[in-house]
Amino acid sequence: MRHADILHRCFRCGYCKLPGNYADFNCPAYLERRFETYSPGGRMWLIRAWLEGRIKTSPRLQDILFSCTACGNCVEQCTLANIKDQLLMAFTAGKEQLLAGGAVPPAVRDCLERLQKYGNPYGVARRKRADWAVSTAVAAFAGQDHLFWVGDEGAYDPRGQQIARSVAGLMARLGVSFGILGADEVSDGNEAKAMGEYDLFEELAATNTAAFAAAGAGSIIALSPHGFNALKNDYPKSGGALAVQHYTQVVAARMAKARFRDDGPAQTVTYHDSCYLGRHNKEYWSARKVLAAVPGLKLVEMERNLQNALCCGGGGGNLVTGILGSGADAAARVRVREAVATGAQVLAVACPTCAIMFEEAVKQEKLEGCLQVREISEIVAERMA
Amino acid sequence: MSTLCEALAAIVGPEYVSDRPEELYIYSMDPGTMPACLPDAVVLPDTTEQVCRIMELANQRKVPVVPLGAGLVLSGLSRPLRGGIVVDMKRMNRVIEVNPMSRYALVEAGTSQGMLQAYLKKHHPQLKHSCPDAPPAATVAGNVSIHGSGHLSLVGGFHSDMLNGLEVVLPTGKLVRIGSCSASPYWFARAPLPDLAGLFLGWAGTTGIITRLAIKLYPNHRFNDVDIFVCEDPELMPDVMYRLSGTQIGEDMTAWMSPKPDWARGFLHCNISYGAGSKEELIWKRNLIRASVRPIIDRKTGGFMPLPKAMKHPFLEVPGRTLSRFADVRKGGGFEYVGAIMPVDLFADAYRIGLEIAADLRVSYSLGARVIGANHCMMFFFAYAFNRADPQDVKQAQNALARTNQRVIAIGAIPWKAEAPAQKEIIGRMDPGAFDLIQAIRKVLDPQGIMNPGNWEIN
């Protein structure tokens, strides 16, 4: 197995479970399940025991490995500089090894089969990939400055589609020239890779890279931080080197052009750092710059922010597989309670996965009356003149 | 009759009980060198009432019970030596109350050092508690119950000395409160009542499960500094420590001797950290500390290390993140140490023992000592790193630890949180009357013999 050589070097000191100020548990899987097996250190020791035959393949082992959301908190907090960068890769390699033996949770198997068959985890026909843009002014890519990469959630999930339309609308108002590939794109494969399906990821990346080349795209604006991560960091290794930005970066650079109404209500907003923007790509400030530029908004921080933000629990395929996400200690439910504790009325997000996870959590926590989950462009657009 | 897991699930809910091989494996060991011992089940209670019911069940069925905090004791005290139920307390991690005027905090037993530290920083920045040199995941209750020490031990002694009161579930399931809280709504002290806390401190979890505890808090000074005294003669160190601690100014004093980094090899260092409310006060304290060892400096047998401000951070950081890195010295994720409690007078003997064993067995080592109280004693540690992927290396570290235990007991020290084999060595030296009393007390508290059996026993 790849990265097997680091497994025994974990001391299980437990820094990986915590944020930088140690205030609470910050590993979504451990936070929810509370058995040491679900902590990053527990996973390290279990994978090693499994490779050495001391633990057998089992549904529990599968659940433990696939509950990892790939949020990167463990990488951020680990004190061992020589191995920390490989922690997530080791967990992913463990998943890859389980996949190779055909031993994965049914929800993961089904998700990967849909990705293989339909090019998306929702099992919707590829030809419907641009349906979100019907009745909008969004055009097919035809040499515009940028290709707008909508991703699976933006293309198929109803809430993700709303966000895609909102972001597209805001970029158009700010004068961004862009088009979409529509049915020519497939999943960016970020979650396939996080679930250990490297071959499928390569296949998806090759399909998309060929589509970029055929369309003549040179610059990409990604809607989802997950897609942003794959396109920016993994596609170049697969031969797909393009200039990639997240939409918040594009919007932040154009905020000086935005004109706002002066009758917008005063609101307190707290911003949630998406793992794939923040910890994975160190992009913490564009969304905050955007929000800070909107009149009438007061931006407050949650206790866990920036590199210490608590994940929404939707990464690593968990948005679709639902392996995590039950009970009062589910990461998204803990996070919306944390948002309410700031006094904010709005939880701002820059990721469709986070939006979907948090909106469900707000319902579960019965916080509909005091907290709204809004995507950045929605907040900006409604206050523009 | 239901299975053990079914009965436990009826108490805490099925999602917080496991007898699956994965949990049994992980909860069978700690990061140290002691061999694994499989439990029969792992349970994660959320309330004191659940702990009572778990204990009643275990008592009824005569099933061993092993309480667990963060599992970072390293000497294997939370391994279920005779199987049974491991009770992982970390869901019970609420900070219940802080009394700022009387400077105490009441927490649940699963509260980690880091959580309490963060809570105080946020809500009571003028207060702090004494953190051990353990990762922040270590629990407050676990460290108090083993007579731990930490970064305020020069002021407050052992962490068990900083204990104000306890809530404990006895092996029969009965709940008791100890200290002022037994007769008052406040958790301010163990005095003036008969002090029962000792029944649960240093017993390696063989007398009950702590569910709540109150500990003393201390002023969190705005300005902080550390000075490092350096010398080459181990015979000089007790006098250095005596003089420095005699100022009654320092909060923590630790000696350290390590072959790495290269510049530190062969030198004996003694860190003394202190705080103040103003820069002027800090300078005044620094001057007093320096004056206390002036005769030694004048003899040119030792002196303070010049330390740029930027280099002081790792020495002032609490808990120190660099400490966990010792586990990777041999690129093998392991270390364990003997922490021997002894008079400060034995410093040079202990130092030589450490060097001899490390050289003889060729193990990677780090030596040091934390002074407890006003030089009243010290916890001298002999840390040995090992590569857990190399059975021979693990064995060699085990040998070094066993030999260290024997050698320090021979000079009059007592290993702290001793491994089960070292406990037997201590018992061999113990006054028979004291050991008989320990056994008699256990029999009264734990008639079925279910609490962490295998510890503090001859057989």
mmCIF file of C-alpha atoms in Angstrom, chain B residues 146-422:
data_model
loop_
_atom_site.group_PDB
_atom_site.id
_atom_site.type_symbol
_atom_site.label_atom_id
_atom_site.label_comp_id
_atom_site.label_asym_id
_atom_site.label_seq_id
_atom_site.Cartn_x
_atom_site.Cartn_y
_atom_site.Cartn_z
ATOM 1 C CA ILE B 146 -1.946 9.423 38.706
ATOM 2 C CA HIS B 147 -0.298 12.204 40.758
ATOM 3 C CA GLY B 148 0.813 14.056 37.633
ATOM 4 C CA SER B 149 2.695 17.321 37.649
ATOM 5 C CA GLY B 150 2.897 20.273 35.333
ATOM 6 C CA HIS B 151 3.853 23.811 34.542
ATOM 7 C CA LEU B 152 2.691 25.192 37.891
ATOM 8 C CA SER B 153 4.093 22.428 40.050
ATOM 9 C CA LEU B 154 6.776 24.653 41.529
ATOM 10 C CA VAL B 155 3.891 26.664 42.975
ATOM 11 C CA GLY B 156 1.261 24.053 43.643
ATOM 12 C CA GLY B 157 3.044 20.699 43.887
ATOM 13 C CA PHE B 158 1.609 17.564 42.294
ATOM 14 C CA HIS B 159 -1.632 17.930 40.381
ATOM 15 C CA SER B 160 -3.216 15.759 43.034
ATOM 16 C CA ASP B 161 -2.230 18.489 45.529
ATOM 17 C CA MET B 162 -4.242 20.923 43.417
ATOM 18 C CA LEU B 163 -7.379 18.782 43.750
ATOM 19 C CA ASN B 164 -10.288 20.348 45.626
ATOM 20 C CA GLY B 165 -12.813 17.573 45.395
ATOM 21 C CA LEU B 166 -14.076 14.533 43.560
ATOM 22 C CA GLU B 167 -17.238 12.859 42.421
ATOM 23 C CA VAL B 168 -16.569 9.146 42.160
ATOM 24 C CA VAL B 169 -18.576 6.104 41.184
ATOM 25 C CA LEU B 170 -17.552 3.213 43.415
ATOM 26 C CA PRO B 171 -17.164 -0.314 42.038
ATOM 27 C CA THR B 172 -20.605 -1.139 43.412
ATOM 28 C CA GLY B 173 -22.191 1.682 41.427
ATOM 29 C CA LYS B 174 -22.625 3.944 44.417
ATOM 30 C CA LEU B 175 -21.929 7.638 43.854
ATOM 31 C CA VAL B 176 -19.894 9.591 46.388
ATOM 32 C CA ARG B 177 -18.685 13.157 46.651
ATOM 33 C CA ILE B 178 -15.454 13.957 48.405
ATOM 34 C CA GLY B 179 -14.132 17.224 49.767
ATOM 35 C CA SER B 180 -16.052 20.408 50.509
ATOM 36 C CA CYS B 181 -18.628 19.460 47.872
ATOM 37 C CA SER B 182 -19.782 16.629 50.148
ATOM 38 C CA ALA B 183 -21.139 19.131 52.647
ATOM 39 C CA SER B 184 -21.432 22.356 50.679
ATOM 40 C CA PRO B 185 -22.515 23.553 47.239
ATOM 41 C CA TYR B 186 -18.933 24.770 46.702
ATOM 42 C CA TRP B 187 -15.875 22.785 45.591
ATOM 43 C CA PHE B 188 -13.309 24.988 47.323
ATOM 44 C CA ALA B 189 -11.090 22.530 49.239
ATOM 45 C CA ARG B 190 -10.610 19.032 50.647
ATOM 46 C CA ALA B 191 -10.099 20.459 54.126
ATOM 47 C CA PRO B 192 -11.331 20.437 56.827
ATOM 48 C CA LEU B 193 -13.054 17.077 56.352
ATOM 49 C CA PRO B 194 -11.581 13.582 56.608
ATOM 50 C CA ASP B 195 -9.613 13.439 53.355
ATOM 51 C CA LEU B 196 -10.989 10.537 51.329
ATOM 52 C CA ALA B 197 -9.516 11.743 48.044
ATOM 53 C CA GLY B 198 -6.432 9.662 48.680
ATOM 54 C CA LEU B 199 -8.536 6.561 48.079
ATOM 55 C CA PHE B 200 -8.592 7.448 44.405
ATOM 56 C CA LEU B 201 -5.188 9.041 43.784
ATOM 57 C CA GLY B 202 -2.333 6.822 42.688
ATOM 58 C CA TRP B 203 -4.441 3.659 42.699
ATOM 59 C CA ALA B 204 -4.334 3.169 38.909
ATOM 60 C CA GLY B 205 -8.097 3.079 38.644
ATOM 61 C CA THR B 206 -8.512 0.184 41.071
ATOM 62 C CA THR B 207 -10.921 1.885 43.474
ATOM 63 C CA GLY B 208 -13.549 3.637 41.357
ATOM 64 C CA ILE B 209 -14.271 5.889 38.386
ATOM 65 C CA ILE B 210 -13.873 9.638 38.783
ATOM 66 C CA THR B 211 -16.740 11.421 37.054
ATOM 67 C CA ARG B 212 -16.164 15.022 38.184
ATOM 68 C CA LEU B 213 -13.381 16.881 39.883
ATOM 69 C CA ALA B 214 -12.520 20.388 40.956
ATOM 70 C CA ILE B 215 -8.990 21.695 40.625
ATOM 71 C CA LYS B 216 -7.210 24.823 41.715
ATOM 72 C CA LEU B 217 -6.610 27.639 39.242
ATOM 73 C CA TYR B 218 -3.803 30.178 39.353
ATOM 74 C CA PRO B 219 -3.171 33.707 38.073
ATOM 75 C CA ASN B 220 -2.438 33.848 34.371
ATOM 76 C CA HIS B 221 0.197 36.529 34.160
ATOM 77 C CA ARG B 222 0.362 38.919 31.246
ATOM 78 C CA PHE B 223 4.145 38.908 31.033
ATOM 79 C CA ASN B 224 6.081 35.664 31.071
ATOM 80 C CA ASP B 225 9.690 34.686 30.748
ATOM 81 C CA VAL B 226 12.027 31.738 31.085
ATOM 82 C CA ASP B 227 15.682 31.605 32.100
ATOM 83 C CA ILE B 228 17.898 28.603 31.491
ATOM 84 C CA PHE B 229 20.733 27.875 33.872
ATOM 85 C CA VAL B 230 23.471 25.683 32.407
ATOM 86 C CA CYS B 231 26.258 23.719 34.032
ATOM 87 C CA GLU B 232 28.307 20.585 33.411
ATOM 88 C CA ASP B 233 28.368 19.049 36.869
ATOM 89 C CA PRO B 234 25.356 16.936 37.898
ATOM 90 C CA GLU B 235 26.435 17.198 41.542
ATOM 91 C CA LEU B 236 25.771 20.933 41.317
ATOM 92 C CA MET B 237 22.153 20.616 40.183
ATOM 93 C CA PRO B 238 20.450 20.028 43.556
ATOM 94 C CA ASP B 239 22.020 23.241 44.849
ATOM 95 C CA VAL B 240 21.002 25.121 41.695
ATOM 96 C CA MET B 241 17.443 23.886 42.091
ATOM 97 C CA TYR B 242 17.449 24.630 45.803
ATOM 98 C CA ARG B 243 18.556 28.202 45.250
ATOM 99 C CA LEU B 244 16.239 28.892 42.315
ATOM 100 C CA SER B 245 13.196 27.351 43.984
ATOM 101 C CA GLY B 246 14.014 29.162 47.191
ATOM 102 C CA THR B 247 13.122 32.471 45.583
ATOM 103 C CA GLN B 248 9.475 31.304 45.508
ATOM 104 C CA ILE B 249 9.167 33.201 42.241
ATOM 105 C CA GLY B 250 9.174 30.519 39.568
ATOM 106 C CA GLU B 251 6.071 28.701 38.381
ATOM 107 C CA ASP B 252 7.843 25.745 36.837
ATOM 108 C CA MET B 253 11.356 24.398 36.991
ATOM 109 C CA THR B 254 12.562 21.568 34.812
ATOM 110 C CA ALA B 255 15.999 20.193 34.214
ATOM 111 C CA TRP B 256 16.799 18.619 30.868
ATOM 112 C CA MET B 257 19.738 16.693 29.513
ATOM 113 C CA SER B 258 19.652 15.457 25.963
ATOM 114 C CA PRO B 259 22.171 14.446 23.294
ATOM 115 C CA LYS B 260 20.124 16.385 20.745
ATOM 116 C CA PRO B 261 20.404 19.087 19.551
ATOM 117 C CA ASP B 262 24.176 18.863 19.283
ATOM 118 C CA TRP B 263 24.772 22.113 21.184
ATOM 119 C CA ALA B 264 22.983 20.665 24.217
ATOM 120 C CA ARG B 265 25.007 17.454 24.500
ATOM 121 C CA GLY B 266 26.909 17.117 27.750
ATOM 122 C CA PHE B 267 25.280 20.103 29.420
ATOM 123 C CA LEU B 268 22.742 20.118 32.199
ATOM 124 C CA HIS B 269 20.028 22.725 31.762
ATOM 125 C CA CYS B 270 17.583 23.997 34.294
ATOM 126 C CA ASN B 271 14.632 26.026 32.992
ATOM 127 C CA ILE B 272 12.809 28.294 35.378
ATOM 128 C CA SER B 273 9.705 30.021 34.079
ATOM 129 C CA TYR B 274 7.934 32.850 35.802
ATOM 130 C CA GLY B 275 5.257 35.435 35.174
ATOM 131 C CA ALA B 276 4.341 38.919 36.263
ATOM 132 C CA GLY B 277 1.654 41.532 35.956
ATOM 133 C CA SER B 278 3.988 44.171 34.566
ATOM 134 C CA LYS B 279 7.338 44.436 32.818
ATOM 135 C CA GLU B 280 8.807 46.045 35.893
ATOM 136 C CA GLU B 281 7.693 43.164 38.069
ATOM 137 C CA LEU B 282 9.087 40.683 35.557
ATOM 138 C CA ILE B 283 12.491 42.387 35.605
ATOM 139 C CA TRP B 284 12.409 42.478 39.401
ATOM 140 C CA LYS B 285 11.676 38.747 39.513
ATOM 141 C CA ARG B 286 14.386 38.014 36.961
ATOM 142 C CA ASN B 287 16.901 39.895 39.066
ATOM 143 C CA LEU B 288 15.947 37.954 42.187
ATOM 144 C CA ILE B 289 16.220 34.648 40.348
ATOM 145 C CA ARG B 290 19.633 35.565 38.998
ATOM 146 C CA ALA B 291 20.810 36.788 42.369
ATOM 147 C CA SER B 292 19.881 33.466 43.952
ATOM 148 C CA VAL B 293 22.549 31.598 41.985
ATOM 149 C CA ARG B 294 25.105 34.422 41.932
ATOM 150 C CA PRO B 295 27.637 32.482 44.082
ATOM 151 C CA ILE B 296 27.638 29.655 41.520
ATOM 152 C CA ILE B 297 28.001 32.065 38.626
ATOM 153 C CA ASP B 298 30.851 33.824 40.434
ATOM 154 C CA ARG B 299 32.649 30.482 40.798
ATOM 155 C CA LYS B 300 32.287 30.129 37.019
ATOM 156 C CA THR B 301 30.799 26.653 37.400
ATOM 157 C CA GLY B 302 27.534 27.590 35.760
ATOM 158 C CA GLY B 303 25.566 30.446 34.310
ATOM 159 C CA PHE B 304 22.492 31.520 32.435
ATOM 160 C CA MET B 305 22.251 30.721 28.749
ATOM 161 C CA PRO B 306 21.813 33.825 26.585
ATOM 162 C CA LEU B 307 18.513 33.194 24.839
ATOM 163 C CA PRO B 308 17.049 35.524 22.211
ATOM 164 C CA LYS B 309 13.378 36.305 22.745
ATOM 165 C CA ALA B 310 12.344 34.398 19.636
ATOM 166 C CA MET B 311 13.974 31.229 20.937
ATOM 167 C CA LYS B 312 12.066 31.351 24.197
ATOM 168 C CA HIS B 313 8.701 30.490 22.679
ATOM 169 C CA PRO B 314 9.151 26.688 22.650
ATOM 170 C CA PHE B 315 10.164 26.822 26.308
ATOM 171 C CA LEU B 316 7.128 28.903 27.285
ATOM 172 C CA GLU B 317 4.557 27.115 25.133
ATOM 173 C CA VAL B 318 2.049 25.134 27.214
ATOM 174 C CA PRO B 319 1.725 22.325 26.382
ATOM 175 C CA GLY B 320 4.937 22.155 24.389
ATOM 176 C CA ARG B 321 4.219 20.837 20.894
ATOM 177 C CA THR B 322 7.813 19.798 20.418
ATOM 178 C CA LEU B 323 7.605 17.109 23.111
ATOM 179 C CA SER B 324 5.564 14.715 20.951
ATOM 180 C CA ARG B 325 8.333 14.847 18.362
ATOM 181 C CA PHE B 326 10.575 12.762 20.578
ATOM 182 C CA ALA B 327 8.418 9.829 19.444
ATOM 183 C CA ASP B 328 9.868 10.219 15.952
ATOM 184 C CA VAL B 329 13.530 10.292 16.968
ATOM 185 C CA ARG B 330 13.917 6.736 15.692
ATOM 186 C CA LYS B 331 11.367 7.305 12.933
ATOM 187 C CA GLY B 332 9.202 4.821 14.726
ATOM 188 C CA GLY B 333 6.427 6.624 16.575
ATOM 189 C CA GLY B 334 7.291 5.415 20.029
ATOM 190 C CA PHE B 335 8.637 6.505 23.348
ATOM 191 C CA GLU B 336 8.026 5.662 26.955
ATOM 192 C CA TYR B 337 9.609 6.918 30.103
ATOM 193 C CA VAL B 338 10.180 6.084 33.698
ATOM 194 C CA GLY B 339 9.149 9.061 35.777
ATOM 195 C CA ALA B 340 10.702 8.441 39.130
ATOM 196 C CA ILE B 341 9.649 10.530 42.104
ATOM 197 C CA MET B 342 12.647 11.106 44.356
ATOM 198 C CA PRO B 343 14.379 13.624 46.586
ATOM 199 C CA VAL B 344 16.265 16.302 44.686
ATOM 200 C CA ASP B 345 19.436 15.131 46.427
ATOM 201 C CA LEU B 346 19.460 12.057 44.156
ATOM 202 C CA PHE B 347 19.790 14.087 40.970
ATOM 203 C CA ALA B 348 23.366 13.102 40.132
ATOM 204 C CA ASP B 349 22.756 9.412 40.845
ATOM 205 C CA ALA B 350 19.666 9.419 38.641
ATOM 206 C CA TYR B 351 21.498 11.223 35.858
ATOM 207 C CA ARG B 352 24.300 8.677 35.861
ATOM 208 C CA ILE B 353 21.821 5.799 35.845
ATOM 209 C CA GLY B 354 20.166 7.234 32.764
ATOM 210 C CA LEU B 355 23.424 7.710 30.883
ATOM 211 C CA GLU B 356 24.691 4.237 31.808
ATOM 212 C CA ILE B 357 21.536 2.451 30.701
ATOM 213 C CA ALA B 358 21.281 4.430 27.458
ATOM 214 C CA ALA B 359 24.928 3.705 26.607
ATOM 215 C CA ASP B 360 24.719 0.067 27.619
ATOM 216 C CA LEU B 361 21.534 -0.701 25.693
ATOM 217 C CA ARG B 362 22.185 1.821 22.919
ATOM 218 C CA VAL B 363 18.760 3.368 23.169
ATOM 219 C CA SER B 364 17.841 6.919 22.179
ATOM 220 C CA TYR B 365 17.220 8.850 25.343
ATOM 221 C CA SER B 366 16.220 12.112 26.892
ATOM 222 C CA LEU B 367 16.642 12.807 30.606
ATOM 223 C CA GLY B 368 15.145 15.486 32.764
ATOM 224 C CA ALA B 369 13.442 16.383 35.983
ATOM 225 C CA ARG B 370 10.553 18.540 37.114
ATOM 226 C CA VAL B 371 10.833 20.056 40.544
ATOM 227 C CA ILE B 372 7.722 19.626 42.674
ATOM 228 C CA GLY B 373 6.959 22.340 45.223
ATOM 229 C CA ALA B 374 9.798 24.275 46.805
ATOM 230 C CA ASN B 375 12.352 21.591 45.970
ATOM 231 C CA HIS B 376 10.337 19.120 48.042
ATOM 232 C CA CYS B 377 10.984 16.370 45.481
ATOM 233 C CA MET B 378 11.308 15.897 41.766
ATOM 234 C CA MET B 379 9.954 13.709 39.002
ATOM 235 C CA PHE B 380 13.105 12.545 37.214
ATOM 236 C CA PHE B 381 12.271 11.168 33.793
ATOM 237 C CA PHE B 382 14.221 8.691 31.714
ATOM 238 C CA ALA B 383 12.623 8.728 28.248
ATOM 239 C CA TYR B 384 13.549 6.146 25.649
ATOM 240 C CA ALA B 385 12.442 6.351 22.026
ATOM 241 C CA PHE B 386 11.723 3.248 19.986
ATOM 242 C CA ASN B 387 10.615 2.194 16.545
ATOM 243 C CA ARG B 388 7.329 0.380 16.993
ATOM 244 C CA ALA B 389 7.765 -1.359 13.654
ATOM 245 C CA ASP B 390 10.905 -3.067 14.938
ATOM 246 C CA PRO B 391 10.136 -5.660 17.655
ATOM 247 C CA GLN B 392 13.777 -5.746 18.704
ATOM 248 C CA ASP B 393 13.813 -2.013 19.205
ATOM 249 C CA VAL B 394 10.618 -2.190 21.267
ATOM 250 C CA LYS B 395 12.165 -4.967 23.345
ATOM 251 C CA GLN B 396 15.286 -2.902 23.899
ATOM 252 C CA ALA B 397 13.219 0.040 25.137
ATOM 253 C CA GLN B 398 11.310 -2.336 27.427
ATOM 254 C CA ASN B 399 14.634 -3.563 28.798
ATOM 255 C CA ALA B 400 15.817 -0.014 29.365
ATOM 256 C CA LEU B 401 12.594 0.869 31.169
ATOM 257 C CA ALA B 402 12.658 -2.259 33.334
ATOM 258 C CA ARG B 403 16.285 -1.748 34.228
ATOM 259 C CA THR B 404 15.667 1.910 35.007
ATOM 260 C CA ASN B 405 12.770 1.004 37.289
ATOM 261 C CA GLN B 406 14.978 -1.438 39.195
ATOM 262 C CA ARG B 407 17.896 0.979 39.469
ATOM 263 C CA VAL B 408 15.846 3.941 40.653
ATOM 264 C CA ILE B 409 13.973 1.873 43.223
ATOM 265 C CA ALA B 410 17.352 0.714 44.493
ATOM 266 C CA ILE B 411 18.488 4.280 45.172
ATOM 267 C CA GLY B 412 15.268 5.173 46.994
ATOM 268 C CA ALA B 413 13.100 6.601 44.225
ATOM 269 C CA ILE B 414 9.577 5.424 43.403
ATOM 270 C CA PRO B 415 8.481 5.051 39.777
ATOM 271 C CA TRP B 416 5.422 7.152 39.022
ATOM 272 C CA LYS B 417 2.403 5.601 37.209
ATOM 273 C CA ALA B 418 4.419 2.421 37.230
ATOM 274 C CA GLU B 419 3.780 -0.353 34.735
ATOM 275 C CA ALA B 420 2.250 -3.485 36.258
ATOM 276 C CA PRO B 421 5.680 -5.208 36.506
ATOM 277 C CA ALA B 422 7.195 -2.118 38.152
#
